mmCIF file of C-alpha atoms and ligand atoms in Angstrom:
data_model
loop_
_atom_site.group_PDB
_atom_site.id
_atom_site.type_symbol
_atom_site.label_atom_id
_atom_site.label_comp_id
_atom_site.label_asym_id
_atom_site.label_seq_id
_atom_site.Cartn_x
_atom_site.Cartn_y
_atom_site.Cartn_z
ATOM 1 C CA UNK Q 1 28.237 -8.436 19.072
ATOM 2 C CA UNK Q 2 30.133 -11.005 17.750
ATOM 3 C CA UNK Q 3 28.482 -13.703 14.654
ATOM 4 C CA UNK Q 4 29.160 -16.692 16.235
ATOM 5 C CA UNK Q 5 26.403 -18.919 14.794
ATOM 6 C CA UNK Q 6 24.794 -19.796 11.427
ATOM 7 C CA UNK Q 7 21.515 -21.594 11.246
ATOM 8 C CA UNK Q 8 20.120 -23.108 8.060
ATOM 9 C CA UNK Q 9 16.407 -22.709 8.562
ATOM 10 C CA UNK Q 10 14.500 -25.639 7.215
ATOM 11 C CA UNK Q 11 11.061 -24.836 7.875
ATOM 12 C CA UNK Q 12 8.869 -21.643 9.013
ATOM 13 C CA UNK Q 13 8.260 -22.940 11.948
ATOM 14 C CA UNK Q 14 11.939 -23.574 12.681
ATOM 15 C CA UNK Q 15 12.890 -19.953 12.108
ATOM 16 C CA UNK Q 16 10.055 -18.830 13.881
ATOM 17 C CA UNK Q 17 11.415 -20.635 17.164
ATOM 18 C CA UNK Q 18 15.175 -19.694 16.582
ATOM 19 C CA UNK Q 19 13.239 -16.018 16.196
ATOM 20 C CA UNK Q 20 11.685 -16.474 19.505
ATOM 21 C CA UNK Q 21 14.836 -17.460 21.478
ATOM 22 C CA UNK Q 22 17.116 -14.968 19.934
ATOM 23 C CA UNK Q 23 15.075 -12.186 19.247
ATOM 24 C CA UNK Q 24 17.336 -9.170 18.394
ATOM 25 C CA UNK Q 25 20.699 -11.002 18.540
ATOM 26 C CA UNK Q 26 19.397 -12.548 15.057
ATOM 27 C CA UNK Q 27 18.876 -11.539 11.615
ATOM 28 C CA UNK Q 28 17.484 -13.260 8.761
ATOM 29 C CA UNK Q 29 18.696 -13.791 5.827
ATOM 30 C CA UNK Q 30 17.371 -14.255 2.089
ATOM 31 C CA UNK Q 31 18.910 -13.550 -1.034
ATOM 32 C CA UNK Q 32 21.770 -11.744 1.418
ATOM 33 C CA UNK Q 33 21.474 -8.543 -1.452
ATOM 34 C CA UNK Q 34 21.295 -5.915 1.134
ATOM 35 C CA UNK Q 35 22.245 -7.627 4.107
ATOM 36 C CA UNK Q 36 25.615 -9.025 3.829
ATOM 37 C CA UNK Q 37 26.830 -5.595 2.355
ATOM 38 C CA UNK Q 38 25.249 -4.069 5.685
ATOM 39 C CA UNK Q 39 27.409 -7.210 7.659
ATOM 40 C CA UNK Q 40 30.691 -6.284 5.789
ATOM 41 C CA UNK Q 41 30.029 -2.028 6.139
ATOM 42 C CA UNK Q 42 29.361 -2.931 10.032
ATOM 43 C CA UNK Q 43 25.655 -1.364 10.134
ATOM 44 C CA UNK Q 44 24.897 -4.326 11.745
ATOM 45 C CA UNK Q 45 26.689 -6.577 14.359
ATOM 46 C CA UNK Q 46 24.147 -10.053 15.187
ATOM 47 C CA UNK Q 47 25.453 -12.771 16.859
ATOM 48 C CA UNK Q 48 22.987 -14.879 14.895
ATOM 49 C CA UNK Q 49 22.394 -15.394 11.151
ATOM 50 C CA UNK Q 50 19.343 -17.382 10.286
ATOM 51 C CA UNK Q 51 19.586 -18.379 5.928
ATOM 52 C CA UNK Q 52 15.781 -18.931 4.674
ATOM 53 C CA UNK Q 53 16.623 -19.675 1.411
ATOM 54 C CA UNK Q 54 16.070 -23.728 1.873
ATOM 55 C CA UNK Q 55 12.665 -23.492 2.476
ATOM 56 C CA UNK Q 56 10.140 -24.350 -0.207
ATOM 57 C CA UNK Q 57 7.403 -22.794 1.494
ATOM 58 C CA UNK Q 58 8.618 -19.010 0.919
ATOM 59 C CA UNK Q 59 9.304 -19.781 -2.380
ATOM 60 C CA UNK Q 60 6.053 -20.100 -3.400
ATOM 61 C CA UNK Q 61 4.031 -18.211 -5.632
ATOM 62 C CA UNK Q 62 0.069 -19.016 -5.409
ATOM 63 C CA UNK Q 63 -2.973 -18.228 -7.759
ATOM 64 C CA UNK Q 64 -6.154 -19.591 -5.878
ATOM 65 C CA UNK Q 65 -8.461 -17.977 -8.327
ATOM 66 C CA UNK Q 66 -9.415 -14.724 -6.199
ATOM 67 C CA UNK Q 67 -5.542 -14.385 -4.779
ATOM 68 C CA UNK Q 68 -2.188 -14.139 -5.439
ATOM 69 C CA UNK Q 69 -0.128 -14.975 -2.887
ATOM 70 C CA UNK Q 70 3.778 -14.424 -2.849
ATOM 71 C CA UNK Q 71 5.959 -16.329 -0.688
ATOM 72 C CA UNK Q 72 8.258 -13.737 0.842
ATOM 73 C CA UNK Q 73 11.266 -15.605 -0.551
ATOM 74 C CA UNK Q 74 9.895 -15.244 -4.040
ATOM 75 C CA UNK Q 75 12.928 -13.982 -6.294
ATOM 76 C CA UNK Q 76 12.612 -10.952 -9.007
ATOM 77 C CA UNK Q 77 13.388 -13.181 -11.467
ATOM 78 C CA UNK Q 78 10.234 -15.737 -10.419
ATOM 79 C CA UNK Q 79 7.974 -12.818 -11.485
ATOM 80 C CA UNK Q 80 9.400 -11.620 -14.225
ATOM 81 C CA UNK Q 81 9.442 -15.139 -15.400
ATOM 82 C CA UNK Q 82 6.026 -16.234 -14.696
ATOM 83 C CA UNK Q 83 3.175 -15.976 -16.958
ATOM 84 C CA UNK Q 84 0.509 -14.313 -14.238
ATOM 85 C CA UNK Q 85 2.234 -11.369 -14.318
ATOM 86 C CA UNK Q 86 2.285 -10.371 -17.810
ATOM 87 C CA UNK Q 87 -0.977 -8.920 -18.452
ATOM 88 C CA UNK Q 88 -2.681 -6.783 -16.319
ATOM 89 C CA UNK Q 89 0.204 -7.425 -13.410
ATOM 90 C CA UNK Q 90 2.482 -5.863 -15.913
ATOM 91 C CA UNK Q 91 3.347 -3.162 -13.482
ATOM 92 C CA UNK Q 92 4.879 -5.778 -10.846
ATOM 93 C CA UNK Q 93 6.617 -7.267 -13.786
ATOM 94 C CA UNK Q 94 8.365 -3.873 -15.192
ATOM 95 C CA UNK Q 95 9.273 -3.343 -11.351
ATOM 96 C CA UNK Q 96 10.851 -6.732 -10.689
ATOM 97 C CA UNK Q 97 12.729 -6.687 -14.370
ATOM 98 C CA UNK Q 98 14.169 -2.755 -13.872
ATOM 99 C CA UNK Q 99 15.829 -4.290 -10.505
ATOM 100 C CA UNK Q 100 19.592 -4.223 -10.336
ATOM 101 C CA UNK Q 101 21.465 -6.599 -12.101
ATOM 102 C CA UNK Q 102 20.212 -10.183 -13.329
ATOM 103 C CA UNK Q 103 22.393 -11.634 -10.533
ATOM 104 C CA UNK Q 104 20.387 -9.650 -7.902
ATOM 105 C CA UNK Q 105 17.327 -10.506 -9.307
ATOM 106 C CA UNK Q 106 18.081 -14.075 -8.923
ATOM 107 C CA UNK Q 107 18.835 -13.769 -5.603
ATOM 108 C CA UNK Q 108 17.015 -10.888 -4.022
ATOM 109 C CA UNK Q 109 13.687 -11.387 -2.877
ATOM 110 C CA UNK Q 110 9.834 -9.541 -2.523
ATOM 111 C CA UNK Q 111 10.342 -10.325 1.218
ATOM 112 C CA UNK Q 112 13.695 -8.538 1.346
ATOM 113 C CA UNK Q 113 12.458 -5.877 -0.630
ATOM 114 C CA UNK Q 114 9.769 -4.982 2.182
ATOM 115 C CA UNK Q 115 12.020 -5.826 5.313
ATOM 116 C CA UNK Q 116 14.877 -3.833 4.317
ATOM 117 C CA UNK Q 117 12.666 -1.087 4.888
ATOM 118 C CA UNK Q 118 14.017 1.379 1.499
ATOM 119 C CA UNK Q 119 12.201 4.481 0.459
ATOM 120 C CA UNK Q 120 13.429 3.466 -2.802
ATOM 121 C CA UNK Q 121 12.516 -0.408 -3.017
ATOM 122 C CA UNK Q 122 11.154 -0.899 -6.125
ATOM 123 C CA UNK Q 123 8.613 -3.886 -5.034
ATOM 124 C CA UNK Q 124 6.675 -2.010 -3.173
ATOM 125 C CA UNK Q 125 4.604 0.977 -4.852
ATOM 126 C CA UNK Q 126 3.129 -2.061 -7.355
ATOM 127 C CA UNK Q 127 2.044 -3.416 -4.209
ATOM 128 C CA UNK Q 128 0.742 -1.249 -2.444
ATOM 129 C CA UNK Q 129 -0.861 0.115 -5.749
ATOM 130 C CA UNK Q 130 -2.591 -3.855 -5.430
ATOM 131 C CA UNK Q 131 -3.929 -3.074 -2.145
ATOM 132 C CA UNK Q 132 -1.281 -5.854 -0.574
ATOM 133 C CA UNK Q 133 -1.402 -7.186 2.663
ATOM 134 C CA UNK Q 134 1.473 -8.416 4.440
ATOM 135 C CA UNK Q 135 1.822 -11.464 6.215
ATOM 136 C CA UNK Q 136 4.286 -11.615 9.400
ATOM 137 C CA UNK Q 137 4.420 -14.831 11.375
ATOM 138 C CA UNK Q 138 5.872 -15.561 15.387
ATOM 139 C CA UNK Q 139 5.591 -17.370 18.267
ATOM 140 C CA UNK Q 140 2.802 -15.330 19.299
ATOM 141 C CA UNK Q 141 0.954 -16.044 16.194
ATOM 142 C CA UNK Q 142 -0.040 -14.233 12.999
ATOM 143 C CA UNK Q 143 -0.037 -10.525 12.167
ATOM 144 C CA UNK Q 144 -1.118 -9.643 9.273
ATOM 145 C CA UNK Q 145 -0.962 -5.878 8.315
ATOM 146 C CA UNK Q 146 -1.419 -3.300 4.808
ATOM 147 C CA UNK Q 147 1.255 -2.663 2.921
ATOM 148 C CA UNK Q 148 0.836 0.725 3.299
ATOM 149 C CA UNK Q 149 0.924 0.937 6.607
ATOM 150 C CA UNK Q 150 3.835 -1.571 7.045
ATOM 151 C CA UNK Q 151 6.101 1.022 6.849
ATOM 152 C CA UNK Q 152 4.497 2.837 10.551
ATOM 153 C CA UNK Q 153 5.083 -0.738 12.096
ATOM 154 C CA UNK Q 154 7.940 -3.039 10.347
ATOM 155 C CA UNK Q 155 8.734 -6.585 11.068
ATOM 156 C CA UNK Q 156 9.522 -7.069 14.673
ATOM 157 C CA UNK Q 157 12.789 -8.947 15.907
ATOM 158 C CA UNK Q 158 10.658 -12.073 16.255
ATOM 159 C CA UNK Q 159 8.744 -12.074 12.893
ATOM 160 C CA UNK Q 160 9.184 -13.763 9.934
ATOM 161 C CA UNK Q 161 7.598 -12.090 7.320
ATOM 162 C CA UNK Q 162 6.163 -15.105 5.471
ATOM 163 C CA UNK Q 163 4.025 -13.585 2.942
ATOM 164 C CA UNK Q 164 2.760 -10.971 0.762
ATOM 165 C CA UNK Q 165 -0.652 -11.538 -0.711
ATOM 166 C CA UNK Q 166 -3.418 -9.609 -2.932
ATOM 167 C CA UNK Q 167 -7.072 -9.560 -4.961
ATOM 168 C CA UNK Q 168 -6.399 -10.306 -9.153
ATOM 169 C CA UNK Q 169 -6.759 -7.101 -10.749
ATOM 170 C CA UNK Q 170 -10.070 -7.418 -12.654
ATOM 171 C CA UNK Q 171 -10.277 -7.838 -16.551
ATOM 172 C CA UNK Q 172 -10.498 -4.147 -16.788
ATOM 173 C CA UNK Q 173 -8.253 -3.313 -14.333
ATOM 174 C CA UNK Q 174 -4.317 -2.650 -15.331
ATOM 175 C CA UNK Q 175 -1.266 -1.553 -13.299
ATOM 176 C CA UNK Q 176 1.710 0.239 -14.320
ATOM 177 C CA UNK Q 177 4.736 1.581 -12.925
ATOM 178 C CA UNK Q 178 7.656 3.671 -13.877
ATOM 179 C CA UNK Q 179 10.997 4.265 -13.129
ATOM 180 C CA UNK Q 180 14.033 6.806 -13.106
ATOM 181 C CA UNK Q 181 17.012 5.908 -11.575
ATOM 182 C CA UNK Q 182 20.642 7.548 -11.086
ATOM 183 C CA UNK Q 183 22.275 5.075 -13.468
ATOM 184 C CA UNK Q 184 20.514 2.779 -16.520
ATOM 185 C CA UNK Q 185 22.376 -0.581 -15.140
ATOM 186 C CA UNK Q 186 22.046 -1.427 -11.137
ATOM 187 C CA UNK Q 187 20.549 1.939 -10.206
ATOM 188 C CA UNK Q 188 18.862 1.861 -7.045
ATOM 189 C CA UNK Q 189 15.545 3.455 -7.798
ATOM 190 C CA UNK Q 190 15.156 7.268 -7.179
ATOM 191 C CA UNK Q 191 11.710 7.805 -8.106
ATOM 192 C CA UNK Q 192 8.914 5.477 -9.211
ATOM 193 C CA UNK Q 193 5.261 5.409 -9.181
ATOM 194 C CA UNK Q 194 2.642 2.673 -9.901
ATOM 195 C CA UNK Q 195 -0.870 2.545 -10.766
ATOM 196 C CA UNK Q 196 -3.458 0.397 -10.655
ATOM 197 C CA UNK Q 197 -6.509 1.952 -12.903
ATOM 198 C CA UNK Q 198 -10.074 0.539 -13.969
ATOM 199 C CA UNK Q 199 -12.065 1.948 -17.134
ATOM 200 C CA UNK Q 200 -15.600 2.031 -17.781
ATOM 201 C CA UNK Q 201 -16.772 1.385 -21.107
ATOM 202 C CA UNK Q 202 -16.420 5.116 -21.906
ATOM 203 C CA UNK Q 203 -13.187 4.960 -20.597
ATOM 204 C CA UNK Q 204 -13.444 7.183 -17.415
ATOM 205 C CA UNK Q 205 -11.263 6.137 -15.041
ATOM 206 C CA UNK Q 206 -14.073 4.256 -12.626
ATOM 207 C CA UNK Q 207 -11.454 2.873 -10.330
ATOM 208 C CA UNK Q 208 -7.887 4.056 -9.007
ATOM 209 C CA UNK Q 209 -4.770 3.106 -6.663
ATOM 210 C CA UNK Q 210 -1.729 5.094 -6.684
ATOM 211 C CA UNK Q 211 1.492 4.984 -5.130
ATOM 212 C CA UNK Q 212 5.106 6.370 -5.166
ATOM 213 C CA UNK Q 213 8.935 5.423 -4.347
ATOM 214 C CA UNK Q 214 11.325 7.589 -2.794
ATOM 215 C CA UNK Q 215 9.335 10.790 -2.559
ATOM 216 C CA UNK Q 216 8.738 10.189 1.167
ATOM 217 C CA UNK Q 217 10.496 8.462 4.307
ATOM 218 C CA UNK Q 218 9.215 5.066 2.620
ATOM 219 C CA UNK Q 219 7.225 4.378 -0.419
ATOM 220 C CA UNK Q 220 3.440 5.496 -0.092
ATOM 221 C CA UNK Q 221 0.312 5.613 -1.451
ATOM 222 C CA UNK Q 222 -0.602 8.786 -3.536
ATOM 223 C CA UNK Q 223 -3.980 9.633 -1.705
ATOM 224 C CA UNK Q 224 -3.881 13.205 -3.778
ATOM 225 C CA UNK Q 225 -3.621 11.982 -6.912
ATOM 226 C CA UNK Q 226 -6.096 9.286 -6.645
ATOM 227 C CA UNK Q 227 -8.805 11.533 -5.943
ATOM 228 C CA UNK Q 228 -7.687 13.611 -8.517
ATOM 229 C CA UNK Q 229 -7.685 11.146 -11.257
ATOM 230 C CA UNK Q 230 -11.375 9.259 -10.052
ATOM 231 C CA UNK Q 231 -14.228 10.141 -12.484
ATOM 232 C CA UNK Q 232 -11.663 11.555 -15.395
ATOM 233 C CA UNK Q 233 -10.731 9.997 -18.570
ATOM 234 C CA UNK Q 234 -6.805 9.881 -19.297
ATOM 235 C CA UNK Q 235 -5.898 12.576 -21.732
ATOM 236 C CA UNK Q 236 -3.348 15.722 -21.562
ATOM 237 C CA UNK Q 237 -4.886 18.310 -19.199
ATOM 238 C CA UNK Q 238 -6.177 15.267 -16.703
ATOM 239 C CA UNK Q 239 -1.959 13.875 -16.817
ATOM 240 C CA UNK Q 240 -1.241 17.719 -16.040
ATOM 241 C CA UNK Q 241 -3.723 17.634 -13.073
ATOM 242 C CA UNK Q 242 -2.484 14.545 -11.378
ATOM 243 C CA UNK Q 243 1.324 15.397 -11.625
ATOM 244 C CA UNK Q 244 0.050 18.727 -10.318
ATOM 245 C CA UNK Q 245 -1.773 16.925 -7.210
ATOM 246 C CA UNK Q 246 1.503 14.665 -6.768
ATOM 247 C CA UNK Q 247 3.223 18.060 -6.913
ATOM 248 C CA UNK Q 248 1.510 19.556 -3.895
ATOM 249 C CA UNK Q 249 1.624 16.166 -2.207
ATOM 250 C CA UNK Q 250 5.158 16.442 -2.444
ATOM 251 C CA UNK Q 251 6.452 20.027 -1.243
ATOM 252 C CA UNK Q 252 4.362 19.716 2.132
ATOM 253 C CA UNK Q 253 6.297 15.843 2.416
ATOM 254 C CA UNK Q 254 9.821 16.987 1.361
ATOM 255 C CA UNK Q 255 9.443 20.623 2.483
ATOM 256 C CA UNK Q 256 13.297 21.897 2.904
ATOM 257 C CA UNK Q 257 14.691 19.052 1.128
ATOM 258 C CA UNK Q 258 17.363 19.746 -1.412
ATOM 259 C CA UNK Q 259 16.402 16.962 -3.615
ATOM 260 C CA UNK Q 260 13.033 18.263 -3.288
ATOM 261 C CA UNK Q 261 13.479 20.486 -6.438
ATOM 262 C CA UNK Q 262 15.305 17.421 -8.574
ATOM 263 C CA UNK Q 263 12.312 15.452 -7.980
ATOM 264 C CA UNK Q 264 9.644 17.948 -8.667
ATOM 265 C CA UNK Q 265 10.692 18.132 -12.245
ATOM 266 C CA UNK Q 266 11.407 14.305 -12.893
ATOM 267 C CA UNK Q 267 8.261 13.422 -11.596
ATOM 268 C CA UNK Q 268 6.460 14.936 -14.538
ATOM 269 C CA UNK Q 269 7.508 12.484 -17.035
ATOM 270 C CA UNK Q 270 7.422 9.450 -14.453
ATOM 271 C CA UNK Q 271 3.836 9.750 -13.399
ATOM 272 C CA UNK Q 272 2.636 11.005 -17.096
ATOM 273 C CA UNK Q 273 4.488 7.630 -18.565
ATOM 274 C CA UNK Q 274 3.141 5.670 -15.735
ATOM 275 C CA UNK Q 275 -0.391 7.022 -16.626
ATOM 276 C CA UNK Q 276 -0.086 6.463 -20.520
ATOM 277 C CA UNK Q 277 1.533 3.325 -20.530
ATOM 278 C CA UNK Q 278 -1.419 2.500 -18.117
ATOM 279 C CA UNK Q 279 -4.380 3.794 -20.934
ATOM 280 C CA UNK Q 280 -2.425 2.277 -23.719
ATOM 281 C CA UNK Q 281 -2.889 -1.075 -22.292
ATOM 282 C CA UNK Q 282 -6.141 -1.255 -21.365
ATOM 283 C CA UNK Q 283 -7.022 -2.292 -24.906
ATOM 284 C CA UNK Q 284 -4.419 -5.408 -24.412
ATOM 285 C CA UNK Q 285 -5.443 -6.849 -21.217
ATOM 286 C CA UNK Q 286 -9.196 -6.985 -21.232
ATOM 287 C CA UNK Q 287 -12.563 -6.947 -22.140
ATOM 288 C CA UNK Q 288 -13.141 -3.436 -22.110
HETATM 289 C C1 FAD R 301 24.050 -3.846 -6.827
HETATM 290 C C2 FAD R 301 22.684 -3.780 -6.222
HETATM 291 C C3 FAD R 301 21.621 -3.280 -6.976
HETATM 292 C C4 FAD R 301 20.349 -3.197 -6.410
HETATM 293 N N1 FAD R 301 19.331 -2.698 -7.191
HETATM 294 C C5 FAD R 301 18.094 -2.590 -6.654
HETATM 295 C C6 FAD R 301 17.035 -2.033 -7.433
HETATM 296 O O1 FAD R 301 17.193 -1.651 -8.583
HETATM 297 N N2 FAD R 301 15.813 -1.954 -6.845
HETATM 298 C C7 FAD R 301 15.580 -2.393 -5.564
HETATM 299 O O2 FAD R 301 14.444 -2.301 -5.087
HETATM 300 N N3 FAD R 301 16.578 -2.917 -4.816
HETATM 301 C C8 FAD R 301 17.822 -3.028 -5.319
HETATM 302 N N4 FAD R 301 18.831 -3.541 -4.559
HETATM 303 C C9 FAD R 301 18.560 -3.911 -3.151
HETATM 304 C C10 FAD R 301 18.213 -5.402 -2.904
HETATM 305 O O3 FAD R 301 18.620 -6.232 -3.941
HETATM 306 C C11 FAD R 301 16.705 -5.589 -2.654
HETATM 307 O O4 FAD R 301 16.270 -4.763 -1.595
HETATM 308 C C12 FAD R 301 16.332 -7.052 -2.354
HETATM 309 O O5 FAD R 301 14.943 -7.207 -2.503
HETATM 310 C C13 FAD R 301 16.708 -7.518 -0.958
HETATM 311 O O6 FAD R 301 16.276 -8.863 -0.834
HETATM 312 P P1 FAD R 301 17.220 -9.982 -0.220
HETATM 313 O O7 FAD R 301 16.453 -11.245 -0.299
HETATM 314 O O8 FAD R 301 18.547 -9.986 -0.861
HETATM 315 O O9 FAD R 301 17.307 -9.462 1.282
HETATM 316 P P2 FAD R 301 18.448 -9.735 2.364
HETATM 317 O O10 FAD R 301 19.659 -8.948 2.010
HETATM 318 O O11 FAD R 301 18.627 -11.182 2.585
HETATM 319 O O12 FAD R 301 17.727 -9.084 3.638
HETATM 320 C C14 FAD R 301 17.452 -7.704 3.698
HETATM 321 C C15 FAD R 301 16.864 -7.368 5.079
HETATM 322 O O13 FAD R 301 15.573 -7.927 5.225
HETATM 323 C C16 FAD R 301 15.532 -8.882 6.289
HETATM 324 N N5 FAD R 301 14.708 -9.995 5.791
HETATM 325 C C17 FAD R 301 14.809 -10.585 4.567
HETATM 326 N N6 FAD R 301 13.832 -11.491 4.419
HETATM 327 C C18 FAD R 301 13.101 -11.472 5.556
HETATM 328 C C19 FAD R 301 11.943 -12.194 5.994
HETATM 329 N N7 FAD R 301 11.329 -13.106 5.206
HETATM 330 N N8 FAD R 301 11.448 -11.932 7.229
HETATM 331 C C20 FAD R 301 12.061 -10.998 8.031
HETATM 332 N N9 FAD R 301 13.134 -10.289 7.669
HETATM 333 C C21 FAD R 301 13.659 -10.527 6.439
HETATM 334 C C22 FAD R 301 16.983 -9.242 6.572
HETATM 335 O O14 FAD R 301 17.189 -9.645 7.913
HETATM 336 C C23 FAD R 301 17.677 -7.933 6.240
HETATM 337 O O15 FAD R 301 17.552 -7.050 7.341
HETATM 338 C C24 FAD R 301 20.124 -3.651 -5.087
HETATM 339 C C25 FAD R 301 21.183 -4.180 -4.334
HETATM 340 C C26 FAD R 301 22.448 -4.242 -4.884
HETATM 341 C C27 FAD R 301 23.565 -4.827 -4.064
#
């Protein structure tokens, strides 16, 4: 197929029709990080190009109290600039400031992030860690779907994924997340987890979400480790437990794999930092 037209979407309900009539002759486009180096390496041939980065609406980022709810052309550099995600959020934060370069930060977006469909997008175990629920928008109306299981059934040709939403963390609730990549400047994420833990007053872990990047088809929740962790208090042996349970988790997933060995061992320090970083500040955020 040949591009032979370039709309400038000016509102959602705009792109949603030029969705409808083109269906999967078009492709969106945000902050054009991954895309237009798909366009110029010929992955992808559209006729149509549809920019959304002239609409307000998807730039939003909302705090109704209970919510937060991220316009799906939020940038990386939004959240690491805003406030709301600096205390117990911190884990979104760290993910969104470890991406590439400041130039892709400023222009790639959450909503990109998610629709470009990496194992290794570093959005994405935060939010699923949050318990995030994606928000996809046609002619037919709204779907709205987990972030978790997003992956098993991705935007369709005539969705716009609009937005990304989910619950505060509570006072005594933090999330964390970790990284190792390839390279220390614009590596694309080869392994990261998040965590989202709650303490009781005895510190015992009374509340856990866990997820991982790259250590599957698509970044996942960490079902093993989660049960693992729930009940515990965060110390040496109970670190040693949970990278165990990711462990297990993790030769049945990548069973034949030769990067399967590579990531066994780098795990270790991921998840333990993720987990330690995570008891440390508890003391920060809260009323504990
Ligand atoms: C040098 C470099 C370094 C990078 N480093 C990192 C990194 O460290 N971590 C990381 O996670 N990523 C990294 N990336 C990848 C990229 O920046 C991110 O995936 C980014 O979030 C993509 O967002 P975008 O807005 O640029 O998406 P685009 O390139 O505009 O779009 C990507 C895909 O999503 C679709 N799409 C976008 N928005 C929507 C929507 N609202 N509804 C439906 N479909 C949509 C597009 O059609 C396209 O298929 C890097 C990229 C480069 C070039």
């Amino acid at each position: 197929m040949t591009l032979n037209q370039v709309y400038n979407g000016n509102s959602i309900d705009e792109v949603v029709e030029l969705l409808g009539k083109y269906g999967k002759e078009a492709k969106i486009v945000a902050g054009g990080t991954d895309i237009v180096i798909a366009l110029k390496n010929e992955k992808i041939s559209p006729r149509v190009l549809i920019d959304i980065t002239k609409i307000d609406e998807l730039k939003k980022i909302e705090d109704d109290g209970e919510y937060i709810t991220l316009g799906a052309g939020v940038t990386f550099t939004q959240i690491v600039e805003n406030d709301i995600f600096h205390g117990n959020l911190r884990g979104l934060y760290k993910a969104c400031r470890m991406v590439g370069s400041p130039q892709i930060r400023n222009k790639g977006t959450i909503g990109g992030n998610i629709a470009n469909g990496s194992a290794a997008a570093d959005s994405i175990p935060p939010l699923i860690a949050l318990g995030s629920i994606v928000s996809l928008v046609s002619s037919d109306g709204v779907r709205e779907i987990p972030l978790e299981d997003y992956y098993y059934d991705q935007v369709r040709d005539n969705e716009l994924l609009r937005s990304i939403r989910f619950k505060k963390p509570k006072d005594n609730q933090v999330l964390n997340f970790s990284k190792l990549g390839l390279r220390k400047a614009l590596a694309i994420s080869r392994l990261t987890t998040a965590v989202l833990l709650e303490f009781d007053e005895n510190n015992i872990i009374q509340f856990v979400r866990a997820a991982s990047g790259a250590l599957g088809k698509y970044p996942m929740r960490e079902i093993e480790v989660e049960e693992y962790l729930l009940g515990k208090k965060i110390k040496n042996e109970t670190i040693d437990g949970a990278v165990d349970a990711l462990q297990i988790a993790m030769d049945e997933r990548l069973k034949g794999r030769s990067t399967l060995p590579y990531k066994r061992t780098a795990i270790v320090s991921i998840l333990r930092e993720t987990l330690e970083s995570g008891n440390e500040s508890k003391n920060e955020v809260g009323a504990w």
